[in-house]
Amino acid sequence: MEVKIEDSWKKPLAPLFERPYFKQITSHLKTEKALNRTIYPKGSLIFNAFNKTPYDQVKVVLLGQDPYHQPGQAMGLSFSVSPECKIPPSLMNIYKELNKDIGMPIPTSGDLTHWATQGVLLLNSALTVRADEPGSHSKIGWTQFTDDLIQLLSKEKSDLVFILWGNYASQKQILIDATKHKILKAAHPSPLSAYNGFFGCKHFSATNQFLNQVKKDPIDWSI
């Protein structure tokens, strides 16, 4: 698998690309391709989160679990979909919370690139998925890769905001040094759980309040 990645990430990620799990990922994706299986997102977008948010600009890490598994949706950014796609239910709930939290009008596009270019690393735990099979690539090595990445960011940086929604993301808290970073946890924005603590979490205003405290530019959450 040829990795095209933004220059500032090359040095910090180089050791991860040399680990056995990354060779396993590469081998698995080559096998999937040989079997003519459809994988999302397309190859050029697998590392889109890194390419849109340079290493030296990361301020917030918003952790998702799996890329979208329907045609045309996945674009390599957690929770984000291509502009022409219908806004998925979880993202619509995120927008509803944004509206309640900071008064932002509900957007008509699900493309979160504007967040990414401001320093919000929209990171999925697995960076690929087989079409129509959610979680199908969660055990091919991606989880080890992104866990190591979270630990790297925690160790090498300071004053980041880690936004962890849902039980799966919340389990990653153990990888983060809470004495150096702000950790925000809530229920997942999925319609199945949003009313169990996601709505009303006010994570968007809390993120900007923290960034202001540490003398970093706040995020413009508009789309």
mmCIF file of C-alpha atoms in Angstrom:
data_model
loop_
_atom_site.group_PDB
_atom_site.id
_atom_site.type_symbol
_atom_site.label_atom_id
_atom_site.label_comp_id
_atom_site.label_asym_id
_atom_site.label_seq_id
_atom_site.Cartn_x
_atom_site.Cartn_y
_atom_site.Cartn_z
ATOM 1 C CA MET A 1 0.000 0.000 0.000
ATOM 2 C CA GLU A 2 1.523 3.280 -1.100
ATOM 3 C CA VAL A 3 1.131 5.839 1.649
ATOM 4 C CA LYS A 4 0.758 9.441 0.517
ATOM 5 C CA ILE A 5 0.784 11.582 3.598
ATOM 6 C CA GLU A 6 1.271 15.232 4.491
ATOM 7 C CA ASP A 7 4.941 16.027 5.143
ATOM 8 C CA SER A 8 4.686 16.981 8.827
ATOM 9 C CA TRP A 9 3.300 13.523 9.694
ATOM 10 C CA LYS A 10 6.068 11.529 8.004
ATOM 11 C CA LYS A 11 8.580 11.648 10.852
ATOM 12 C CA PRO A 12 6.175 10.920 13.775
ATOM 13 C CA LEU A 13 4.392 8.137 11.876
ATOM 14 C CA ALA A 14 7.497 6.497 10.387
ATOM 15 C CA PRO A 15 8.018 4.093 13.354
ATOM 16 C CA LEU A 16 4.343 3.057 13.229
ATOM 17 C CA PHE A 17 4.575 2.281 9.513
ATOM 18 C CA GLU A 18 7.470 -0.090 10.285
ATOM 19 C CA ARG A 19 5.608 -2.137 12.881
ATOM 20 C CA PRO A 20 4.322 -5.637 12.073
ATOM 21 C CA TYR A 21 0.677 -4.609 12.294
ATOM 22 C CA PHE A 22 1.113 -2.128 9.452
ATOM 23 C CA LYS A 23 2.552 -4.804 7.200
ATOM 24 C CA GLN A 24 -0.498 -6.883 8.162
ATOM 25 C CA ILE A 25 -2.825 -4.029 7.178
ATOM 26 C CA THR A 26 -1.089 -3.633 3.828
ATOM 27 C CA SER A 27 -1.253 -7.346 3.119
ATOM 28 C CA HIS A 28 -4.932 -7.534 4.036
ATOM 29 C CA LEU A 29 -5.883 -4.611 1.795
ATOM 30 C CA LYS A 30 -3.955 -6.119 -1.115
ATOM 31 C CA THR A 31 -5.837 -9.393 -0.617
ATOM 32 C CA GLU A 32 -9.171 -7.570 -0.543
ATOM 33 C CA LYS A 33 -8.272 -5.808 -3.780
ATOM 34 C CA ALA A 34 -7.247 -9.089 -5.419
ATOM 35 C CA LEU A 35 -10.657 -10.514 -4.483
ATOM 36 C CA ASN A 36 -12.372 -7.481 -6.094
ATOM 37 C CA ARG A 37 -13.929 -6.429 -2.798
ATOM 38 C CA THR A 38 -15.059 -2.827 -2.468
ATOM 39 C CA ILE A 39 -13.251 -0.944 0.288
ATOM 40 C CA TYR A 40 -14.148 2.474 1.696
ATOM 41 C CA PRO A 41 -12.855 5.104 1.605
ATOM 42 C CA LYS A 42 -11.008 5.020 -1.701
ATOM 43 C CA GLY A 43 -7.251 4.685 -1.416
ATOM 44 C CA SER A 44 -6.434 8.356 -1.849
ATOM 45 C CA LEU A 45 -8.657 9.228 1.135
ATOM 46 C CA ILE A 46 -7.522 6.579 3.647
ATOM 47 C CA PHE A 47 -5.137 9.088 5.268
ATOM 48 C CA ASN A 48 -7.286 12.138 4.595
ATOM 49 C CA ALA A 49 -7.499 13.029 8.311
ATOM 50 C CA PHE A 50 -3.717 13.437 8.390
ATOM 51 C CA ASN A 51 -3.542 15.287 5.091
ATOM 52 C CA LYS A 52 -6.202 17.801 6.120
ATOM 53 C CA THR A 53 -4.794 18.329 9.642
ATOM 54 C CA PRO A 54 -0.989 18.646 9.681
ATOM 55 C CA TYR A 55 0.789 17.197 12.710
ATOM 56 C CA ASP A 56 1.995 20.575 13.965
ATOM 57 C CA GLN A 57 -1.532 22.010 13.796
ATOM 58 C CA VAL A 58 -3.463 19.374 15.780
ATOM 59 C CA LYS A 59 -5.483 20.961 18.584
ATOM 60 C CA VAL A 60 -8.453 18.594 18.935
ATOM 61 C CA VAL A 61 -8.818 14.842 18.373
ATOM 62 C CA LEU A 62 -12.388 13.717 17.611
ATOM 63 C CA LEU A 63 -12.411 9.937 17.679
ATOM 64 C CA GLY A 64 -14.773 7.841 15.591
ATOM 65 C CA GLN A 65 -14.914 4.085 15.208
ATOM 66 C CA ASP A 66 -15.382 3.000 11.607
ATOM 67 C CA PRO A 67 -15.650 4.622 8.169
ATOM 68 C CA TYR A 68 -19.101 4.751 6.591
ATOM 69 C CA HIS A 69 -19.736 1.593 4.573
ATOM 70 C CA GLN A 70 -22.186 2.795 1.922
ATOM 71 C CA PRO A 71 -21.197 4.134 -1.529
ATOM 72 C CA GLY A 72 -19.963 7.716 -1.715
ATOM 73 C CA GLN A 73 -20.068 8.441 2.016
ATOM 74 C CA ALA A 74 -16.628 7.767 3.524
ATOM 75 C CA MET A 75 -14.054 10.488 3.007
ATOM 76 C CA GLY A 76 -11.406 9.572 5.574
ATOM 77 C CA LEU A 77 -12.677 11.962 8.257
ATOM 78 C CA SER A 78 -14.613 10.645 11.249
ATOM 79 C CA PHE A 79 -18.346 11.475 11.149
ATOM 80 C CA SER A 80 -17.891 13.425 7.879
ATOM 81 C CA VAL A 81 -19.526 12.606 4.537
ATOM 82 C CA SER A 82 -19.081 13.963 1.037
ATOM 83 C CA PRO A 83 -21.082 17.164 0.388
ATOM 84 C CA GLU A 84 -23.495 15.435 -1.991
ATOM 85 C CA CYS A 85 -24.462 12.790 0.601
ATOM 86 C CA LYS A 86 -27.456 12.909 2.886
ATOM 87 C CA ILE A 87 -26.387 13.825 6.425
ATOM 88 C CA PRO A 88 -26.244 10.596 8.499
ATOM 89 C CA PRO A 89 -28.301 10.407 11.732
ATOM 90 C CA SER A 90 -25.318 10.625 14.116
ATOM 91 C CA LEU A 91 -23.956 13.674 12.344
ATOM 92 C CA MET A 92 -27.377 15.306 12.357
ATOM 93 C CA ASN A 93 -27.444 14.836 16.136
ATOM 94 C CA ILE A 94 -23.995 16.432 16.335
ATOM 95 C CA TYR A 95 -25.406 19.398 14.444
ATOM 96 C CA LYS A 96 -28.405 19.554 16.783
ATOM 97 C CA GLU A 97 -26.073 19.680 19.780
ATOM 98 C CA LEU A 98 -24.007 22.386 18.085
ATOM 99 C CA ASN A 99 -27.196 24.367 17.595
ATOM 100 C CA LYS A 100 -28.179 24.028 21.254
ATOM 101 C CA ASP A 101 -24.654 24.586 22.548
ATOM 102 C CA ILE A 102 -23.473 27.580 20.526
ATOM 103 C CA GLY A 103 -26.497 28.553 18.432
ATOM 104 C CA MET A 104 -25.021 27.419 15.124
ATOM 105 C CA PRO A 105 -27.642 26.966 12.376
ATOM 106 C CA ILE A 106 -28.111 23.339 11.269
ATOM 107 C CA PRO A 107 -25.828 22.870 8.232
ATOM 108 C CA THR A 108 -27.025 21.370 4.960
ATOM 109 C CA SER A 109 -23.681 19.674 4.228
ATOM 110 C CA GLY A 110 -22.071 16.791 6.101
ATOM 111 C CA ASP A 111 -18.554 17.689 4.971
ATOM 112 C CA LEU A 112 -16.446 18.482 8.070
ATOM 113 C CA THR A 113 -13.290 19.474 6.181
ATOM 114 C CA HIS A 114 -13.577 22.996 7.638
ATOM 115 C CA TRP A 115 -13.039 21.542 11.112
ATOM 116 C CA ALA A 116 -10.088 19.449 9.955
ATOM 117 C CA THR A 117 -8.251 22.394 8.399
ATOM 118 C CA GLN A 118 -8.472 24.247 11.719
ATOM 119 C CA GLY A 119 -6.743 21.510 13.703
ATOM 120 C CA VAL A 120 -9.509 19.013 14.504
ATOM 121 C CA LEU A 121 -8.052 15.565 13.760
ATOM 122 C CA LEU A 122 -11.118 13.578 12.655
ATOM 123 C CA LEU A 123 -9.700 10.155 13.421
ATOM 124 C CA ASN A 124 -11.474 6.842 12.996
ATOM 125 C CA SER A 125 -10.133 3.888 14.991
ATOM 126 C CA ALA A 126 -10.158 1.815 11.781
ATOM 127 C CA LEU A 127 -9.265 3.688 8.597
ATOM 128 C CA THR A 128 -10.922 1.297 6.131
ATOM 129 C CA VAL A 129 -14.021 -0.909 5.913
ATOM 130 C CA ARG A 130 -15.454 -3.419 3.451
ATOM 131 C CA ALA A 131 -18.619 -2.253 1.687
ATOM 132 C CA ASP A 132 -21.821 -3.069 3.611
ATOM 133 C CA GLU A 133 -19.854 -4.713 6.447
ATOM 134 C CA PRO A 134 -19.386 -2.356 9.412
ATOM 135 C CA GLY A 135 -16.427 -3.287 11.595
ATOM 136 C CA SER A 136 -14.999 -5.611 8.942
ATOM 137 C CA HIS A 137 -11.498 -4.096 9.167
ATOM 138 C CA SER A 138 -11.422 -3.386 12.891
ATOM 139 C CA LYS A 139 -9.192 -6.378 13.581
ATOM 140 C CA ILE A 140 -6.697 -6.186 10.694
ATOM 141 C CA GLY A 141 -4.246 -3.941 12.560
ATOM 142 C CA TRP A 142 -5.810 -0.490 12.339
ATOM 143 C CA THR A 143 -6.786 -0.430 16.013
ATOM 144 C CA GLN A 144 -3.176 -0.984 17.095
ATOM 145 C CA PHE A 145 -2.068 1.736 14.674
ATOM 146 C CA THR A 146 -4.536 4.336 15.922
ATOM 147 C CA ASP A 147 -3.998 3.384 19.579
ATOM 148 C CA ASP A 148 -0.274 3.973 19.097
ATOM 149 C CA LEU A 149 -1.071 7.242 17.351
ATOM 150 C CA ILE A 150 -3.228 8.441 20.260
ATOM 151 C CA GLN A 151 -0.434 7.589 22.689
ATOM 152 C CA LEU A 152 2.079 9.391 20.485
ATOM 153 C CA LEU A 153 -0.045 12.538 20.401
ATOM 154 C CA SER A 154 -0.574 12.349 24.154
ATOM 155 C CA LYS A 155 3.143 12.002 24.812
ATOM 156 C CA GLU A 156 4.571 14.435 22.272
ATOM 157 C CA LYS A 157 2.005 17.237 22.526
ATOM 158 C CA SER A 158 0.357 19.212 25.291
ATOM 159 C CA ASP A 159 -2.989 20.935 25.763
ATOM 160 C CA LEU A 160 -4.929 18.902 23.217
ATOM 161 C CA VAL A 161 -8.660 18.291 23.527
ATOM 162 C CA PHE A 162 -9.677 14.634 23.112
ATOM 163 C CA ILE A 163 -13.395 14.219 22.387
ATOM 164 C CA LEU A 164 -14.580 10.690 23.160
ATOM 165 C CA TRP A 165 -18.209 9.861 22.365
ATOM 166 C CA GLY A 166 -19.651 6.478 23.259
ATOM 167 C CA ASN A 167 -18.291 3.478 25.143
ATOM 168 C CA TYR A 168 -15.822 2.461 22.438
ATOM 169 C CA ALA A 169 -14.147 5.865 22.234
ATOM 170 C CA SER A 170 -14.234 6.299 26.021
ATOM 171 C CA GLN A 171 -12.106 3.167 26.426
ATOM 172 C CA LYS A 172 -9.260 5.068 24.741
ATOM 173 C CA GLN A 173 -8.990 7.358 27.768
ATOM 174 C CA ILE A 174 -6.329 5.068 29.232
ATOM 175 C CA LEU A 175 -4.035 6.000 26.323
ATOM 176 C CA ILE A 176 -4.172 9.723 27.139
ATOM 177 C CA ASP A 177 -2.265 11.633 29.817
ATOM 178 C CA ALA A 178 -5.049 13.558 31.542
ATOM 179 C CA THR A 179 -2.530 15.786 33.317
ATOM 180 C CA LYS A 180 -1.469 17.264 29.951
ATOM 181 C CA HIS A 181 -4.693 17.227 27.966
ATOM 182 C CA LYS A 182 -8.431 17.922 28.216
ATOM 183 C CA ILE A 183 -10.618 14.813 27.868
ATOM 184 C CA LEU A 184 -14.314 15.256 27.065
ATOM 185 C CA LYS A 185 -16.558 12.176 27.265
ATOM 186 C CA ALA A 186 -20.237 11.693 26.510
ATOM 187 C CA ALA A 187 -22.683 9.191 25.046
ATOM 188 C CA HIS A 188 -22.458 8.507 21.317
ATOM 189 C CA PRO A 189 -24.483 10.839 19.050
ATOM 190 C CA SER A 190 -26.218 7.852 17.459
ATOM 191 C CA PRO A 191 -30.043 8.009 17.664
ATOM 192 C CA LEU A 192 -29.796 4.924 19.898
ATOM 193 C CA SER A 193 -27.845 6.758 22.595
ATOM 194 C CA ALA A 194 -27.879 10.524 21.994
ATOM 195 C CA TYR A 195 -30.535 11.099 24.657
ATOM 196 C CA ASN A 196 -28.428 9.237 27.239
ATOM 197 C CA GLY A 197 -25.970 12.073 27.702
ATOM 198 C CA PHE A 198 -24.821 13.320 24.321
ATOM 199 C CA PHE A 199 -27.457 16.025 24.020
ATOM 200 C CA GLY A 200 -26.502 18.717 26.489
ATOM 201 C CA CYS A 201 -22.824 17.721 26.740
ATOM 202 C CA LYS A 202 -21.760 21.162 25.397
ATOM 203 C CA HIS A 203 -18.460 19.769 24.165
ATOM 204 C CA PHE A 204 -18.095 22.378 21.436
ATOM 205 C CA SER A 205 -18.179 25.363 23.771
ATOM 206 C CA ALA A 206 -16.084 23.420 26.314
ATOM 207 C CA THR A 207 -13.439 22.758 23.650
ATOM 208 C CA ASN A 208 -13.173 26.430 22.757
ATOM 209 C CA GLN A 209 -13.151 27.487 26.396
ATOM 210 C CA PHE A 210 -10.140 25.222 26.989
ATOM 211 C CA LEU A 211 -8.359 26.364 23.806
ATOM 212 C CA ASN A 212 -8.808 29.961 24.886
ATOM 213 C CA GLN A 213 -7.371 29.121 28.321
ATOM 214 C CA VAL A 214 -4.219 27.641 26.759
ATOM 215 C CA LYS A 215 -3.855 30.548 24.315
ATOM 216 C CA LYS A 216 -4.819 28.609 21.189
ATOM 217 C CA ASP A 217 -7.239 29.822 18.541
ATOM 218 C CA PRO A 218 -10.749 28.419 19.111
ATOM 219 C CA ILE A 219 -12.490 26.318 16.482
ATOM 220 C CA ASP A 220 -15.028 27.897 14.152
ATOM 221 C CA TRP A 221 -17.583 25.075 14.216
ATOM 222 C CA SER A 222 -19.642 26.446 11.325
ATOM 223 C CA ILE A 223 -19.853 24.345 8.150
#
